[in-house]
């Protein structure tokens, strides 16, 4: 049995560091990066966020869903937009991850589909908000606090934007990354995530002169359900650094 959280998945970041880069406003970042890629030039036009809301394909409960599960459920539908989070391998201690996994399994056994709105809120509070707070405490090495590593990730996110996928809001935090992304025809979300994580792991290790795993293998992702959900996700991503007390220029949002 699986549960669709309906809100954000596991999120937030580390405490501020003197090594963090200077703050650049979301508006300034949007002016520089909106509707562009690193290698392929600019798109023909930059849609307003209202146009994005209208054009986005959302979760359809009446269409088939492909579901896979490891420690977390992963729902797939063609053409939809996803909110994804991937975090550094040491961002959370193993004992906390195992605790959340055990409690989540117990919750799923005691709740039956279809889930009510109260169920969804409870699920989010127990298994998303709590982990968000843990990540805010700044566990782990926080490799992405180093601007060389953060730039590597930001460049990878934007590299195939407009070719393999359409990238929405994104942010690189000290120990995790958030993004909204819609795979284009012929590309699966898992291919895109693997490409991002494999390339950046190699480059980060090379740039920082280190070895070993960079990312936790499993990502957190869910299908954006409706326009209100997309708005909340974009707002959350844009405000994530400020709320976590982080100064970063590696953030982009399409919000007006």
mmCIF file of C-alpha atoms in Angstrom:
data_model
loop_
_atom_site.group_PDB
_atom_site.id
_atom_site.type_symbol
_atom_site.label_atom_id
_atom_site.label_comp_id
_atom_site.label_asym_id
_atom_site.label_seq_id
_atom_site.Cartn_x
_atom_site.Cartn_y
_atom_site.Cartn_z
ATOM 1 C CA UNK A 1 0.000 0.000 0.000
ATOM 2 C CA UNK A 2 1.224 3.500 -0.741
ATOM 3 C CA UNK A 3 0.338 6.972 0.446
ATOM 4 C CA UNK A 4 0.542 10.121 -1.631
ATOM 5 C CA UNK A 5 1.619 12.846 0.769
ATOM 6 C CA UNK A 6 -0.094 15.615 -1.146
ATOM 7 C CA UNK A 7 2.236 18.260 0.295
ATOM 8 C CA UNK A 8 6.002 18.571 0.128
ATOM 9 C CA UNK A 9 8.280 15.631 0.657
ATOM 10 C CA UNK A 10 11.394 15.643 2.829
ATOM 11 C CA UNK A 11 12.911 19.086 2.699
ATOM 12 C CA UNK A 12 14.963 21.976 4.163
ATOM 13 C CA UNK A 13 18.626 22.482 4.933
ATOM 14 C CA UNK A 14 21.620 23.365 7.109
ATOM 15 C CA UNK A 15 22.457 26.223 9.389
ATOM 16 C CA UNK A 16 24.158 29.262 7.864
ATOM 17 C CA UNK A 17 27.916 29.122 7.393
ATOM 18 C CA UNK A 18 30.482 31.880 6.855
ATOM 19 C CA UNK A 19 31.457 29.991 3.682
ATOM 20 C CA UNK A 20 27.980 30.455 2.182
ATOM 21 C CA UNK A 21 27.787 32.685 -0.870
ATOM 22 C CA UNK A 22 26.237 36.135 -0.762
ATOM 23 C CA UNK A 23 22.477 36.418 -1.032
ATOM 24 C CA UNK A 24 20.997 37.145 -4.437
ATOM 25 C CA UNK A 25 17.285 37.894 -4.558
ATOM 26 C CA UNK A 26 14.944 35.470 -6.285
ATOM 27 C CA UNK A 27 13.826 38.292 -8.575
ATOM 28 C CA UNK A 28 17.391 39.021 -9.711
ATOM 29 C CA UNK A 29 18.117 35.335 -10.189
ATOM 30 C CA UNK A 30 14.920 34.958 -12.216
ATOM 31 C CA UNK A 31 15.946 37.778 -14.564
ATOM 32 C CA UNK A 32 19.240 36.070 -15.330
ATOM 33 C CA UNK A 33 18.180 32.448 -15.546
ATOM 34 C CA UNK A 34 14.515 32.367 -16.554
ATOM 35 C CA UNK A 35 13.727 30.362 -19.671
ATOM 36 C CA UNK A 36 17.355 29.653 -20.523
ATOM 37 C CA UNK A 37 19.778 26.752 -20.646
ATOM 38 C CA UNK A 38 23.536 26.612 -20.235
ATOM 39 C CA UNK A 39 24.286 25.029 -23.602
ATOM 40 C CA UNK A 40 21.363 25.530 -25.939
ATOM 41 C CA UNK A 41 20.580 29.224 -25.634
ATOM 42 C CA UNK A 42 17.342 30.926 -24.685
ATOM 43 C CA UNK A 43 13.841 29.710 -25.304
ATOM 44 C CA UNK A 44 11.617 31.712 -27.609
ATOM 45 C CA UNK A 45 9.455 33.114 -24.821
ATOM 46 C CA UNK A 46 9.252 33.065 -21.056
ATOM 47 C CA UNK A 47 5.691 32.205 -19.940
ATOM 48 C CA UNK A 48 4.116 33.958 -16.992
ATOM 49 C CA UNK A 49 3.450 31.845 -13.923
ATOM 50 C CA UNK A 50 -0.277 32.059 -14.645
ATOM 51 C CA UNK A 51 0.404 30.526 -18.074
ATOM 52 C CA UNK A 52 2.528 27.851 -16.425
ATOM 53 C CA UNK A 53 -0.361 26.987 -14.099
ATOM 54 C CA UNK A 54 -2.707 26.600 -17.070
ATOM 55 C CA UNK A 55 -0.274 24.563 -19.196
ATOM 56 C CA UNK A 56 0.913 22.156 -16.493
ATOM 57 C CA UNK A 57 -0.405 18.572 -16.567
ATOM 58 C CA UNK A 58 -1.404 17.515 -13.055
ATOM 59 C CA UNK A 59 -2.058 14.208 -11.326
ATOM 60 C CA UNK A 60 -5.128 12.469 -12.768
ATOM 61 C CA UNK A 61 -6.739 9.953 -10.377
ATOM 62 C CA UNK A 62 -8.682 8.433 -13.285
ATOM 63 C CA UNK A 63 -5.603 7.596 -15.353
ATOM 64 C CA UNK A 64 -3.344 4.551 -14.782
ATOM 65 C CA UNK A 65 -0.552 5.036 -12.256
ATOM 66 C CA UNK A 66 2.753 3.204 -12.318
ATOM 67 C CA UNK A 67 3.868 2.657 -8.723
ATOM 68 C CA UNK A 68 7.246 1.428 -7.538
ATOM 69 C CA UNK A 69 8.485 1.320 -3.985
ATOM 70 C CA UNK A 70 11.762 0.901 -2.180
ATOM 71 C CA UNK A 71 11.711 2.766 1.130
ATOM 72 C CA UNK A 72 9.344 5.335 -0.366
ATOM 73 C CA UNK A 73 6.489 5.199 -2.882
ATOM 74 C CA UNK A 74 7.146 6.551 -6.377
ATOM 75 C CA UNK A 75 4.104 7.334 -8.550
ATOM 76 C CA UNK A 76 4.440 7.879 -12.303
ATOM 77 C CA UNK A 77 2.061 9.244 -14.950
ATOM 78 C CA UNK A 78 2.922 10.469 -18.468
ATOM 79 C CA UNK A 79 3.328 14.204 -19.004
ATOM 80 C CA UNK A 80 2.950 15.334 -15.403
ATOM 81 C CA UNK A 81 5.123 17.653 -13.325
ATOM 82 C CA UNK A 82 6.975 16.323 -10.276
ATOM 83 C CA UNK A 83 8.332 17.894 -7.116
ATOM 84 C CA UNK A 84 11.633 16.152 -6.387
ATOM 85 C CA UNK A 85 14.114 16.247 -3.518
ATOM 86 C CA UNK A 86 17.474 14.530 -3.395
ATOM 87 C CA UNK A 87 19.835 14.863 -0.469
ATOM 88 C CA UNK A 88 23.435 14.172 0.446
ATOM 89 C CA UNK A 89 24.297 10.686 1.642
ATOM 90 C CA UNK A 90 25.015 11.844 5.194
ATOM 91 C CA UNK A 91 22.245 14.448 5.497
ATOM 92 C CA UNK A 92 20.316 12.345 8.018
ATOM 93 C CA UNK A 93 21.587 9.713 10.479
ATOM 94 C CA UNK A 94 20.636 6.132 9.637
ATOM 95 C CA UNK A 95 18.796 5.651 12.930
ATOM 96 C CA UNK A 96 16.450 8.531 12.137
ATOM 97 C CA UNK A 97 15.770 7.194 8.655
ATOM 98 C CA UNK A 98 14.995 3.749 10.067
ATOM 99 C CA UNK A 99 12.680 5.286 12.670
ATOM 100 C CA UNK A 100 10.706 7.153 10.025
ATOM 101 C CA UNK A 101 10.520 4.062 7.818
ATOM 102 C CA UNK A 102 9.163 1.883 10.651
ATOM 103 C CA UNK A 103 6.619 4.476 11.752
ATOM 104 C CA UNK A 104 5.504 5.062 8.171
ATOM 105 C CA UNK A 105 4.952 1.330 7.598
ATOM 106 C CA UNK A 106 2.871 1.151 10.785
ATOM 107 C CA UNK A 107 0.840 4.184 9.685
ATOM 108 C CA UNK A 108 0.099 2.659 6.277
ATOM 109 C CA UNK A 109 -1.094 -0.569 7.901
ATOM 110 C CA UNK A 110 -3.520 1.330 10.120
ATOM 111 C CA UNK A 111 -4.928 3.589 7.382
ATOM 112 C CA UNK A 112 -6.838 2.483 4.307
ATOM 113 C CA UNK A 113 -7.281 4.110 0.930
ATOM 114 C CA UNK A 114 -8.861 6.347 -0.156
ATOM 115 C CA UNK A 115 -7.114 8.671 2.282
ATOM 116 C CA UNK A 116 -9.057 11.590 3.701
ATOM 117 C CA UNK A 117 -7.717 15.119 3.767
ATOM 118 C CA UNK A 118 -7.122 14.691 7.510
ATOM 119 C CA UNK A 119 -5.102 11.553 6.750
ATOM 120 C CA UNK A 120 -2.978 13.443 4.251
ATOM 121 C CA UNK A 121 -2.331 16.274 6.697
ATOM 122 C CA UNK A 122 -1.367 13.781 9.410
ATOM 123 C CA UNK A 123 0.948 11.930 7.017
ATOM 124 C CA UNK A 124 2.633 15.172 6.028
ATOM 125 C CA UNK A 125 3.063 16.241 9.663
ATOM 126 C CA UNK A 126 4.501 12.897 10.766
ATOM 127 C CA UNK A 127 6.721 12.030 7.822
ATOM 128 C CA UNK A 128 7.606 15.290 6.077
ATOM 129 C CA UNK A 129 7.563 18.181 8.518
ATOM 130 C CA UNK A 130 9.510 16.258 11.138
ATOM 131 C CA UNK A 131 12.267 15.326 8.696
ATOM 132 C CA UNK A 132 12.314 18.888 7.404
ATOM 133 C CA UNK A 133 13.149 20.018 10.929
ATOM 134 C CA UNK A 134 15.940 17.443 11.159
ATOM 135 C CA UNK A 135 17.462 18.682 7.925
ATOM 136 C CA UNK A 136 17.205 22.258 9.165
ATOM 137 C CA UNK A 137 19.466 21.266 12.055
ATOM 138 C CA UNK A 138 22.304 20.876 9.546
ATOM 139 C CA UNK A 139 23.228 17.207 9.860
ATOM 140 C CA UNK A 140 26.137 15.843 7.873
ATOM 141 C CA UNK A 141 28.982 17.343 5.886
ATOM 142 C CA UNK A 142 26.817 19.842 3.964
ATOM 143 C CA UNK A 143 29.074 19.584 0.909
ATOM 144 C CA UNK A 144 26.796 21.882 -1.080
ATOM 145 C CA UNK A 145 27.747 24.755 1.190
ATOM 146 C CA UNK A 146 30.898 24.890 -0.933
ATOM 147 C CA UNK A 147 30.090 27.149 -3.880
ATOM 148 C CA UNK A 148 32.016 24.919 -6.300
ATOM 149 C CA UNK A 149 29.739 21.998 -5.460
ATOM 150 C CA UNK A 150 26.578 24.111 -5.526
ATOM 151 C CA UNK A 151 27.480 25.563 -8.929
ATOM 152 C CA UNK A 152 28.059 22.048 -10.269
ATOM 153 C CA UNK A 153 24.543 21.028 -9.236
ATOM 154 C CA UNK A 154 22.903 24.224 -10.512
ATOM 155 C CA UNK A 155 24.594 23.816 -13.897
ATOM 156 C CA UNK A 156 23.493 20.186 -14.158
ATOM 157 C CA UNK A 157 19.880 21.060 -13.358
ATOM 158 C CA UNK A 158 19.754 23.650 -16.146
ATOM 159 C CA UNK A 159 21.849 21.793 -18.714
ATOM 160 C CA UNK A 160 19.073 19.908 -20.545
ATOM 161 C CA UNK A 161 16.237 22.255 -19.583
ATOM 162 C CA UNK A 162 14.052 22.690 -22.654
ATOM 163 C CA UNK A 163 15.385 19.481 -24.277
ATOM 164 C CA UNK A 164 14.859 16.487 -22.007
ATOM 165 C CA UNK A 165 12.638 18.233 -19.472
ATOM 166 C CA UNK A 166 11.079 21.529 -18.463
ATOM 167 C CA UNK A 167 12.571 22.803 -15.232
ATOM 168 C CA UNK A 168 10.515 24.914 -12.868
ATOM 169 C CA UNK A 169 11.608 26.275 -9.512
ATOM 170 C CA UNK A 170 14.765 24.860 -7.962
ATOM 171 C CA UNK A 171 17.132 25.487 -5.083
ATOM 172 C CA UNK A 172 20.480 24.049 -4.000
ATOM 173 C CA UNK A 173 20.645 23.911 -0.200
ATOM 174 C CA UNK A 174 23.739 22.863 1.806
ATOM 175 C CA UNK A 175 22.645 19.225 2.127
ATOM 176 C CA UNK A 176 19.827 18.739 -0.377
ATOM 177 C CA UNK A 177 18.255 19.923 -3.633
ATOM 178 C CA UNK A 178 14.626 20.703 -4.530
ATOM 179 C CA UNK A 179 13.207 21.066 -8.041
ATOM 180 C CA UNK A 180 9.944 20.954 -9.939
ATOM 181 C CA UNK A 181 10.408 19.228 -13.282
ATOM 182 C CA UNK A 182 8.318 17.872 -16.164
ATOM 183 C CA UNK A 183 9.986 15.167 -18.278
ATOM 184 C CA UNK A 184 9.531 15.603 -22.024
ATOM 185 C CA UNK A 185 8.379 12.819 -24.337
ATOM 186 C CA UNK A 186 10.893 10.001 -24.476
ATOM 187 C CA UNK A 187 12.398 10.741 -21.079
ATOM 188 C CA UNK A 188 11.472 9.225 -17.719
ATOM 189 C CA UNK A 189 11.884 11.009 -14.404
ATOM 190 C CA UNK A 190 14.243 8.316 -13.148
ATOM 191 C CA UNK A 191 16.552 8.831 -16.144
ATOM 192 C CA UNK A 192 16.708 12.551 -15.443
ATOM 193 C CA UNK A 193 17.381 12.106 -11.737
ATOM 194 C CA UNK A 194 20.056 9.491 -12.405
ATOM 195 C CA UNK A 195 21.771 11.800 -14.886
ATOM 196 C CA UNK A 196 21.780 14.716 -12.437
ATOM 197 C CA UNK A 197 23.031 12.678 -9.505
ATOM 198 C CA UNK A 198 25.614 10.573 -11.332
ATOM 199 C CA UNK A 199 27.228 13.509 -13.119
ATOM 200 C CA UNK A 200 27.252 15.815 -10.093
ATOM 201 C CA UNK A 201 28.613 13.118 -7.768
ATOM 202 C CA UNK A 202 31.595 12.595 -10.069
ATOM 203 C CA UNK A 203 32.210 16.318 -10.548
ATOM 204 C CA UNK A 204 31.800 17.226 -6.870
ATOM 205 C CA UNK A 205 34.256 14.551 -5.785
ATOM 206 C CA UNK A 206 36.730 15.735 -8.423
ATOM 207 C CA UNK A 207 36.370 19.412 -7.556
ATOM 208 C CA UNK A 208 36.577 18.886 -3.801
ATOM 209 C CA UNK A 209 39.300 16.253 -3.950
ATOM 210 C CA UNK A 210 37.272 13.612 -2.177
ATOM 211 C CA UNK A 211 35.992 10.077 -2.735
ATOM 212 C CA UNK A 212 32.933 8.139 -1.670
ATOM 213 C CA UNK A 213 29.181 8.487 -2.136
ATOM 214 C CA UNK A 214 27.702 11.958 -2.505
ATOM 215 C CA UNK A 215 23.945 11.366 -2.700
ATOM 216 C CA UNK A 216 21.524 9.129 -0.899
ATOM 217 C CA UNK A 217 20.447 6.632 -3.557
ATOM 218 C CA UNK A 218 16.680 7.064 -3.206
ATOM 219 C CA UNK A 219 15.026 10.365 -4.048
ATOM 220 C CA UNK A 220 11.803 11.832 -2.728
ATOM 221 C CA UNK A 221 9.304 12.695 -5.449
ATOM 222 C CA UNK A 222 5.602 13.163 -5.938
ATOM 223 C CA UNK A 223 3.299 14.241 -8.728
ATOM 224 C CA UNK A 224 1.999 17.804 -8.504
ATOM 225 C CA UNK A 225 -1.729 17.448 -7.856
ATOM 226 C CA UNK A 226 -3.254 20.776 -8.944
ATOM 227 C CA UNK A 227 -2.490 24.476 -9.565
ATOM 228 C CA UNK A 228 -2.695 25.320 -5.857
ATOM 229 C CA UNK A 229 -0.152 22.605 -5.111
ATOM 230 C CA UNK A 230 2.228 23.903 -7.796
ATOM 231 C CA UNK A 231 1.946 27.408 -6.370
ATOM 232 C CA UNK A 232 2.766 26.143 -2.853
ATOM 233 C CA UNK A 233 5.736 24.152 -4.152
ATOM 234 C CA UNK A 234 7.205 27.101 -6.042
ATOM 235 C CA UNK A 235 6.675 29.344 -3.020
ATOM 236 C CA UNK A 236 8.239 26.783 -0.706
ATOM 237 C CA UNK A 237 11.314 26.404 -2.920
ATOM 238 C CA UNK A 238 11.756 30.170 -3.242
ATOM 239 C CA UNK A 239 11.502 30.720 0.520
ATOM 240 C CA UNK A 240 13.441 27.630 1.627
ATOM 241 C CA UNK A 241 16.818 29.403 2.020
ATOM 242 C CA UNK A 242 15.400 32.309 4.029
ATOM 243 C CA UNK A 243 13.390 30.081 6.348
ATOM 244 C CA UNK A 244 16.419 27.857 6.963
ATOM 245 C CA UNK A 245 18.707 30.833 7.604
ATOM 246 C CA UNK A 246 20.794 30.170 4.498
ATOM 247 C CA UNK A 247 22.394 32.718 2.181
ATOM 248 C CA UNK A 248 22.572 31.361 -1.359
ATOM 249 C CA UNK A 249 22.420 32.555 -4.940
ATOM 250 C CA UNK A 250 21.523 29.104 -6.240
ATOM 251 C CA UNK A 251 17.753 29.507 -6.259
ATOM 252 C CA UNK A 252 15.176 30.123 -8.985
ATOM 253 C CA UNK A 253 11.411 30.581 -8.924
ATOM 254 C CA UNK A 254 8.810 31.585 -11.514
ATOM 255 C CA UNK A 255 6.549 33.300 -8.995
ATOM 256 C CA UNK A 256 5.627 36.902 -9.849
#
